[in-house]
Short mmCIF file of C-alpha atoms and ligand atoms in Angstrom, two decimals:
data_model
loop_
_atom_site.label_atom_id
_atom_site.label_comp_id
_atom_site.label_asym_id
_atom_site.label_seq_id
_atom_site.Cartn_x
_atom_site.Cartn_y
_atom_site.Cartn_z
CA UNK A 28 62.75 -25.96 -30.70
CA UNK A 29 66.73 -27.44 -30.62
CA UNK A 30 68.67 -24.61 -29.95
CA UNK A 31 72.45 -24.85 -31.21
CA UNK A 32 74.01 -22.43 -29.07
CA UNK A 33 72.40 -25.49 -26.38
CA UNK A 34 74.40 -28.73 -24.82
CA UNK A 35 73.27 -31.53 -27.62
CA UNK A 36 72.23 -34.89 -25.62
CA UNK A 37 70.75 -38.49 -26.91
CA UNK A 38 68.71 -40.27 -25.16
CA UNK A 39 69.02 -44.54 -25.53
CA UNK A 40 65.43 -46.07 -24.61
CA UNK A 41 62.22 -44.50 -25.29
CA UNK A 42 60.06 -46.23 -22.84
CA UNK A 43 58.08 -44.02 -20.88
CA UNK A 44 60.65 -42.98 -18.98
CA UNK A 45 63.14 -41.61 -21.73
CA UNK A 46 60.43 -40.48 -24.12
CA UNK A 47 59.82 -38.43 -20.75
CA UNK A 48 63.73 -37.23 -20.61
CA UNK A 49 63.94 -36.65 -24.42
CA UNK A 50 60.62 -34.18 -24.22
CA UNK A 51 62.24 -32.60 -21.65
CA UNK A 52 65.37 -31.89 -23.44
CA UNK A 53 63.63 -30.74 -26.07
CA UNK A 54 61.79 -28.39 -24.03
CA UNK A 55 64.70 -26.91 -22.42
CA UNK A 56 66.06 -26.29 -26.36
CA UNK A 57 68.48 -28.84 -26.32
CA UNK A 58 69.47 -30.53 -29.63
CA UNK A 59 68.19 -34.30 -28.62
CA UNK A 60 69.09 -37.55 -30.64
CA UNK A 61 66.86 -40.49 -28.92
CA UNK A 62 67.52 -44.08 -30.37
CA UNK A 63 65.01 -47.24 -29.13
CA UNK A 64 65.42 -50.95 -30.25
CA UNK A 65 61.87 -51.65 -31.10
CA UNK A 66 60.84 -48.78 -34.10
CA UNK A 67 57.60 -46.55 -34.36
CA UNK A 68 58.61 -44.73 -30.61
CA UNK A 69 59.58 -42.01 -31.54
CA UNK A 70 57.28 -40.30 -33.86
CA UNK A 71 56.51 -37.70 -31.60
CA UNK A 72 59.65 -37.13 -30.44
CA UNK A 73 60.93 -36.44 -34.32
CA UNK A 74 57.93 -33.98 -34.56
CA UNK A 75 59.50 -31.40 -31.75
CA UNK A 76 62.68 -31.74 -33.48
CA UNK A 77 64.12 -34.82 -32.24
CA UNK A 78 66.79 -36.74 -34.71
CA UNK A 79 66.30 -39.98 -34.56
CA UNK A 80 69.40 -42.31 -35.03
CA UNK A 81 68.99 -45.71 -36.57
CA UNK A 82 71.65 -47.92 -34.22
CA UNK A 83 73.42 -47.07 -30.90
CA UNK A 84 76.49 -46.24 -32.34
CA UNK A 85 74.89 -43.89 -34.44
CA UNK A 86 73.06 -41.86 -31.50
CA UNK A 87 76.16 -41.78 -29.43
CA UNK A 88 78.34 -40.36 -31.79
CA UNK A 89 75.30 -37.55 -32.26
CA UNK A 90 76.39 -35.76 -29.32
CA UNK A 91 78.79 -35.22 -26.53
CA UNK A 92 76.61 -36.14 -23.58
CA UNK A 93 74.24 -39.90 -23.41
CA UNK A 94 71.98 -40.55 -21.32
CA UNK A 95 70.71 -44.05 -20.90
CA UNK A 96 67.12 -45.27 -19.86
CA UNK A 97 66.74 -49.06 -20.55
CA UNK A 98 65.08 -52.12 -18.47
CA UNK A 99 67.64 -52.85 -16.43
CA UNK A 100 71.29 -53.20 -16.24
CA UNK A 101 71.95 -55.95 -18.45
CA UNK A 102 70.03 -53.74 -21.50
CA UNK A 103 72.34 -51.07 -20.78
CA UNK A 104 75.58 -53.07 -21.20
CA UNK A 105 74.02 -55.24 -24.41
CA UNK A 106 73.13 -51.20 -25.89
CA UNK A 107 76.17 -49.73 -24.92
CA UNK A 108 78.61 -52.73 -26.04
CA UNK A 109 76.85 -52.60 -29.37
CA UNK A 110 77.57 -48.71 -29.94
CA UNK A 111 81.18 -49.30 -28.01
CA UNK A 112 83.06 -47.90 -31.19
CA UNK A 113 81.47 -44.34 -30.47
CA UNK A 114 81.78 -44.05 -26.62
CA UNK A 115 85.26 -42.59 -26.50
CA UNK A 116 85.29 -39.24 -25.67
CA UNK A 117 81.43 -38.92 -24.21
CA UNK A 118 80.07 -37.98 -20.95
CA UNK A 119 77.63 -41.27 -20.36
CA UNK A 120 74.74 -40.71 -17.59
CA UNK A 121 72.99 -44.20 -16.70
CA UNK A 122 69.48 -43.36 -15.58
CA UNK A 123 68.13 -46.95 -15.54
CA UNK A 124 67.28 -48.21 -12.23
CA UNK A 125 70.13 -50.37 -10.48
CA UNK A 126 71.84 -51.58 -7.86
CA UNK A 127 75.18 -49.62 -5.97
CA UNK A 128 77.17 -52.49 -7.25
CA UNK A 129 75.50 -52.67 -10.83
CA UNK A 130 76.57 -48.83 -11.26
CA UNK A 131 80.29 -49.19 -9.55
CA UNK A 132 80.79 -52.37 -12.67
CA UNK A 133 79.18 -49.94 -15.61
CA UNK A 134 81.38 -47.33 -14.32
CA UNK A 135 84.57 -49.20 -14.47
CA UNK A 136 83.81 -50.98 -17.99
CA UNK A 137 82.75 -47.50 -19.50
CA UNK A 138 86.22 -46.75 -17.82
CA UNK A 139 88.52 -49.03 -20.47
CA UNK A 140 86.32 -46.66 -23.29
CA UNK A 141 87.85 -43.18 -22.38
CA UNK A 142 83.91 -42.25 -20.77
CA UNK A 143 83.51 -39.71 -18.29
CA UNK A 144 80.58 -41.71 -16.42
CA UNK A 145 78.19 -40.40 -13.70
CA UNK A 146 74.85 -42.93 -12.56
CA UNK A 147 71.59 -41.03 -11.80
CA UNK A 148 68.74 -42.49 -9.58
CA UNK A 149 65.46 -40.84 -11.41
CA UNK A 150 62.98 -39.43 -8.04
CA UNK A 151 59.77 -38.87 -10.41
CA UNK A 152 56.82 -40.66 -12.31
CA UNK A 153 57.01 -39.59 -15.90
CA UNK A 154 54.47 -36.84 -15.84
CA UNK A 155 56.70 -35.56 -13.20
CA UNK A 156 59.81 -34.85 -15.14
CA UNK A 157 60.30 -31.03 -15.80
CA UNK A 158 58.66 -30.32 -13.36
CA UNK A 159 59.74 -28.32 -9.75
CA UNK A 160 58.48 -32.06 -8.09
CA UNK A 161 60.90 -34.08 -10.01
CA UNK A 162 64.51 -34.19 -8.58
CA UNK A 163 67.17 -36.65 -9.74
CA UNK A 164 70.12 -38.17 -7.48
CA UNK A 165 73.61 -38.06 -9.40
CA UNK A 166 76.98 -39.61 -8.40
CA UNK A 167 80.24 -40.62 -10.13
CA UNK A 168 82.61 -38.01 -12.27
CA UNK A 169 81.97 -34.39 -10.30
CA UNK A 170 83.23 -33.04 -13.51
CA UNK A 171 80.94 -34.73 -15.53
CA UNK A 172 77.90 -33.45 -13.25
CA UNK A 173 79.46 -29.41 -12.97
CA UNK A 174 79.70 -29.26 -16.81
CA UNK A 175 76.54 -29.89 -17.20
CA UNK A 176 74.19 -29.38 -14.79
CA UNK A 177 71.98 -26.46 -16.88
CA UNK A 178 71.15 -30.27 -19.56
CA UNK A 179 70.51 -31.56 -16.15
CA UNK A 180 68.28 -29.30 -14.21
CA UNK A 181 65.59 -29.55 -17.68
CA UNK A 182 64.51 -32.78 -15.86
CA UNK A 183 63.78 -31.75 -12.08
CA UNK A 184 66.27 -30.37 -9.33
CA UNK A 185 69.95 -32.25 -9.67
CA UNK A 186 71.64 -32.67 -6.62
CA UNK A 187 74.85 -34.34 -6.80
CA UNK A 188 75.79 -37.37 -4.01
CA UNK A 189 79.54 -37.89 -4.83
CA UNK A 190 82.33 -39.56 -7.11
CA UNK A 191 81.54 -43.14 -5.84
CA UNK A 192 79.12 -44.01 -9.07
CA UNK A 193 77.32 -46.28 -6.56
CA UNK A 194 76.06 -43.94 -4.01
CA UNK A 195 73.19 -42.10 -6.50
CA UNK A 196 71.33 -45.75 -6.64
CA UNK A 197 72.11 -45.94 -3.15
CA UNK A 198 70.16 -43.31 -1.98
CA UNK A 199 67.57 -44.00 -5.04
CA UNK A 200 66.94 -47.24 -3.58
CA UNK A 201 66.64 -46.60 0.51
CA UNK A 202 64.16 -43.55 -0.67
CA UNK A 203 62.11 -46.16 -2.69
CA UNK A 204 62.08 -48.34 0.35
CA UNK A 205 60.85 -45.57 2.59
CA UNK A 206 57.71 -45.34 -0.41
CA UNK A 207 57.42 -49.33 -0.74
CA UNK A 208 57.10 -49.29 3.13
CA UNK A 209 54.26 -46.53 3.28
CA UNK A 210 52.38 -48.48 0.16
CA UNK A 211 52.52 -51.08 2.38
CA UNK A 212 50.58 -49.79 4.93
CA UNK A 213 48.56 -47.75 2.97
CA UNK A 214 47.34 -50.46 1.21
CA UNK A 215 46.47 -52.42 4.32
CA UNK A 216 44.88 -49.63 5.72
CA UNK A 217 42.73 -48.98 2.98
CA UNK A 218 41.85 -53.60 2.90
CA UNK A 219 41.03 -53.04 6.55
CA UNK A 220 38.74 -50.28 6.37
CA UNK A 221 37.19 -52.02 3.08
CA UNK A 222 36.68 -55.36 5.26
CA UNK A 223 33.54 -53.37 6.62
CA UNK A 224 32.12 -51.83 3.11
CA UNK A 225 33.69 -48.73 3.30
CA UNK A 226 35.25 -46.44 0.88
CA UNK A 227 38.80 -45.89 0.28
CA UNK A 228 38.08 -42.01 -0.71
CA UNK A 229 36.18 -41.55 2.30
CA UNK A 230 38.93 -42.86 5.29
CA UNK A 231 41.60 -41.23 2.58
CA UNK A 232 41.89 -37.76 4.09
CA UNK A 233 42.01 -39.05 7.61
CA UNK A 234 44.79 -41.50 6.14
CA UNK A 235 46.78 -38.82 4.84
CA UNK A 236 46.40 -36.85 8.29
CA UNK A 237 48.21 -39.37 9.92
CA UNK A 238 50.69 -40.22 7.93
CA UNK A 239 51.87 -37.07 7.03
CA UNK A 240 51.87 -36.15 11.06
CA UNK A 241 53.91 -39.45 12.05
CA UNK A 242 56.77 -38.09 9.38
CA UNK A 243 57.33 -35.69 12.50
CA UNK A 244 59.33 -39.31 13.60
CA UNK A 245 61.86 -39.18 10.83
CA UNK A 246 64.19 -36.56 12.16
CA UNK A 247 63.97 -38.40 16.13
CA UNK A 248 64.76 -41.10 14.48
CA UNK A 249 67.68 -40.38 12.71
CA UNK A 250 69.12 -38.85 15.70
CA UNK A 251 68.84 -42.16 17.87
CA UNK A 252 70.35 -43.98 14.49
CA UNK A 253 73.69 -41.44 14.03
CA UNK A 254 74.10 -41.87 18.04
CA UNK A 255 72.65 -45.77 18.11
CA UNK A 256 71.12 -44.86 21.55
CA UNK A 257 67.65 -45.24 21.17
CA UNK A 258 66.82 -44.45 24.32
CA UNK A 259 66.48 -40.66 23.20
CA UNK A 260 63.37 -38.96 23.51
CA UNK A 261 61.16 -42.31 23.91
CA UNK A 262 57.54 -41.88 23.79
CA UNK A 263 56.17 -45.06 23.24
CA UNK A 264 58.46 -47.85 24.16
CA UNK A 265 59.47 -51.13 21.67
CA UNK A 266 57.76 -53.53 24.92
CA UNK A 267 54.59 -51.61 24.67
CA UNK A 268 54.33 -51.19 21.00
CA UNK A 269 55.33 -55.11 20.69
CA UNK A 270 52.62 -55.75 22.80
CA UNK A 271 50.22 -53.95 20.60
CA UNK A 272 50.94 -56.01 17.74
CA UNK A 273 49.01 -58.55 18.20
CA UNK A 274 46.07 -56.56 17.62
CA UNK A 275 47.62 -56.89 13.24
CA UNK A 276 47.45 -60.71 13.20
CA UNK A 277 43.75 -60.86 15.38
CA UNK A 278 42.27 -57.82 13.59
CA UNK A 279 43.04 -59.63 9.84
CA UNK A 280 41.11 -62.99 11.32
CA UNK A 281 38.15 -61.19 12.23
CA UNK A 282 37.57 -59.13 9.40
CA UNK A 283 39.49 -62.01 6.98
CA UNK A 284 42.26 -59.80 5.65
CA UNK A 285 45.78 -61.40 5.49
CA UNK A 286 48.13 -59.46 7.69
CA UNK A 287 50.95 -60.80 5.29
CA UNK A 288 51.92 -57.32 4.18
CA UNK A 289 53.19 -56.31 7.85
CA UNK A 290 54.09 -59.78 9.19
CA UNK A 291 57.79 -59.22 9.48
CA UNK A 292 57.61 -56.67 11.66
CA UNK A 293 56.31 -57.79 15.21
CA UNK A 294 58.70 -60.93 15.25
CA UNK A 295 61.52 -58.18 15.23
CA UNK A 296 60.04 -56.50 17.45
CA UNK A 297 59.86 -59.12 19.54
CA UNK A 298 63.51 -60.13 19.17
CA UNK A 299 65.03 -56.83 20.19
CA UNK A 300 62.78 -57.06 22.90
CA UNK A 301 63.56 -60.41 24.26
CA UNK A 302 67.42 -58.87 23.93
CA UNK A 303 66.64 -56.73 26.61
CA UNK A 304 65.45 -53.50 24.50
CA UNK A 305 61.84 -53.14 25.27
CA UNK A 306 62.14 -49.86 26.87
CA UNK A 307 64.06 -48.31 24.08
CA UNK A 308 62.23 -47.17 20.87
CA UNK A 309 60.86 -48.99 17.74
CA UNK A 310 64.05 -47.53 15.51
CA UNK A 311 66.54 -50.03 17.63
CA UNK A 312 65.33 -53.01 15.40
CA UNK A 313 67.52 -51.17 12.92
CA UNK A 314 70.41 -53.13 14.80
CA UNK A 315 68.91 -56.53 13.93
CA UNK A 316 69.08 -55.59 9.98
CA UNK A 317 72.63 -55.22 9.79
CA UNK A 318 73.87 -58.38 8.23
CA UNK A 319 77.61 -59.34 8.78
CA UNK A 320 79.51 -60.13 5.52
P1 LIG B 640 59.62 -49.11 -20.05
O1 LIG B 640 59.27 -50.53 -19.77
O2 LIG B 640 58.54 -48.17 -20.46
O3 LIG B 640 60.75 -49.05 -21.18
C1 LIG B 640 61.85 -49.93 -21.17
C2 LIG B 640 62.83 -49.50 -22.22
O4 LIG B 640 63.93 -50.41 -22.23
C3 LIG B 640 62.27 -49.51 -23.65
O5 LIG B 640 62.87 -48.48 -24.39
C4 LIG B 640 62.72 -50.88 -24.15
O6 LIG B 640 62.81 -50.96 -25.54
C5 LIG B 640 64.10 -50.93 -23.55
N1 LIG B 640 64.68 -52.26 -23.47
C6 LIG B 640 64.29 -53.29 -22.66
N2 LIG B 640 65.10 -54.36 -22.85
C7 LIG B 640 66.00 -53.98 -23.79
C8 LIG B 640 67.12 -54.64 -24.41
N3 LIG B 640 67.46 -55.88 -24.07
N4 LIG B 640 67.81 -53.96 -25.34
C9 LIG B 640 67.50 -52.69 -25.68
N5 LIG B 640 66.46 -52.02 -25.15
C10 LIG B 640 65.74 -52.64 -24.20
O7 LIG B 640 60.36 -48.57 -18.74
P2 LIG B 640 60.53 -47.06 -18.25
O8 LIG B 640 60.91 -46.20 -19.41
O9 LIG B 640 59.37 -46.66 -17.42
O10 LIG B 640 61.75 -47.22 -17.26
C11 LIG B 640 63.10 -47.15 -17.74
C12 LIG B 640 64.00 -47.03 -16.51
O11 LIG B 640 63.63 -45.88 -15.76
C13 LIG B 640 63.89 -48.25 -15.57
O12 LIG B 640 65.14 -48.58 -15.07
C14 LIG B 640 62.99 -47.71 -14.47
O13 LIG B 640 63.18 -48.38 -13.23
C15 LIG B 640 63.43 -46.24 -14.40
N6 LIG B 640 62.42 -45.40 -13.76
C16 LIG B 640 61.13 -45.46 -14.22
C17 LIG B 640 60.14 -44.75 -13.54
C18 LIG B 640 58.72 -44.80 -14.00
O14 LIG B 640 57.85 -44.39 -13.20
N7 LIG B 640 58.43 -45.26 -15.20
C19 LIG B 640 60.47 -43.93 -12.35
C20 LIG B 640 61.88 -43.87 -12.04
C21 LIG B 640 62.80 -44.62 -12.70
P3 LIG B 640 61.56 -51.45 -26.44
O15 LIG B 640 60.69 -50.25 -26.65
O16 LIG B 640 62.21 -51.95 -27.66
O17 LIG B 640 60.86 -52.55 -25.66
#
């Protein structure tokens, strides 16, 4: 139950992933407010002792800290312009997904409202949050984040990436590619291996195996990237591994799988070998990503 001795905190958007933060709050005995356009979301919510507020305005004037969970970033600034008359004063959190640059432009029109602002990056499913797996990236006001990390920490392990607002969706968004980019070949994997009747749950543990041993590559890797040699510690060299390639495109015509999913690899590959790079490692097609503005 709210405890009042507790940092209050509403919560704008009750989707799955703020009903998620609200129970949370609740569960750590913070007094929550939650607010959601569409109505009928927040039934449970009122029955652990949630109030619910009928407009924006309303909810942000409930309580000194808002956090904000919408669709994207243009739902956070229609939300937040309609409550606008109660942000002065509040400690805003924006944990809807976005872009560095989205975050750096809420932070400097919650700026002209007297709003201490920090932007979160949320590193969980919503089952996840509470729990020890959950951990969510913050940046922007340090002040902000020191104040009141205890609200924080009720939804997974806070760690804290700066006062540049952009640099918590940063790093939300190069660890989502480093998922997307394992789905990826997780999910071809698991076509392949179906192309011959067999099932997924069977060829998963051997699946997992590997995966989980080539993360030993990460830290290498990194190395070669903060030095850009990557001629350190090679093991299997970009020429030979280009070479191999092929095998992606021939192996989805004979067993009639589209190799679409890894396609833009190999002709990287290929170009940092025709550079000259073949004998360095696969991490030196980092080089060809970098796009001059
Ligand atoms: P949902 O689709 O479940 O909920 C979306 C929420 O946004 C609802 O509350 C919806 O209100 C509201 N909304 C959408 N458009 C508007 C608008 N124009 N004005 C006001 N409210 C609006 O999404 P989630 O809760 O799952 O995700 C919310 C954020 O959390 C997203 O940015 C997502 O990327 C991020 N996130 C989600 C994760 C997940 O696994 N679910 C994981 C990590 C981050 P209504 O109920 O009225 O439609």
């Amino acid at each position: 139950m709210p405890d009042d001795s507790k940092t209050g905190v509403t919560v704008l958007g009750l989707g799955a992933m703020g009903t998620a933060l609200a129970e949370a709050f609740l569960a750590g005995g913070h007094p929550t407010t939650v607010w959601n356009r569409s109505a009928g979301k927040a039934g449970g919510l009122a029955a652990k002792g949630a109030v619910v507020a009928g407009t924006p305005a309303e909810a942000i004037a409930a309580n000194g800290v808002v956090v904000v969970c919408l669709f994207d970033a243009r739902s956070v600034r229609e939300v937040l312009e309609t409550g606008a008359e109660s942000l002065p004063g509040r400690v805003l959190v924006n944990l809807t997904n976005g872009t560095p640059g989205e975050a750096r432009e809420l932070a400097a029109w919650v700026a002209e409202h007297d709003v201490e602002f920090l932007d979160g990056g949320i590193m969980a499913v919503p089952p996840m949050i509470g729990s020890p797996a959950a951990f969510v990236l913050y940046s922007g006001s340090r002040t902000a984040f020191d104040t009141h990390k205890e609200l924080f920490d009720s939804l997974g392990e806070s760690l804290y990436y700066g006062t540049d607002p952009g640099l918590a969706a940063l790093h939300d968004l190069a660890l989502l590619s480093g998922m997307y980019g394992m789905f990826m070949g997780v999910i071809q994997a698991f076509a392949l291996i179906g192309s011959e009747g067999s099932e997924a749950r069977s060829f998963a543990p051997l699946l997992k195996r590997w995966i989980t041993g080539m993360t030993g590559f990460i830290d290498g890797a990194a190395e070669q990237i903060d030095k850009r040699d990557y001629t350190i510690g090679v093991v299997s060299n970009l020429a030979m591994q280009a070479g191999a390639g092929d095998a992606f495109a021939k192996v989805g015509e004979e067993q009639a799988i589209s190799a679409e999913l890894l396609a833009p690899l190999r002709p990287l590959m290929l170009r940092r070998v025709a550079d000259g790079h073949g004998h360095e490692d696969l991490t030196g097609i980092i080089e060809l990503l970098k796009i001059k503005k």
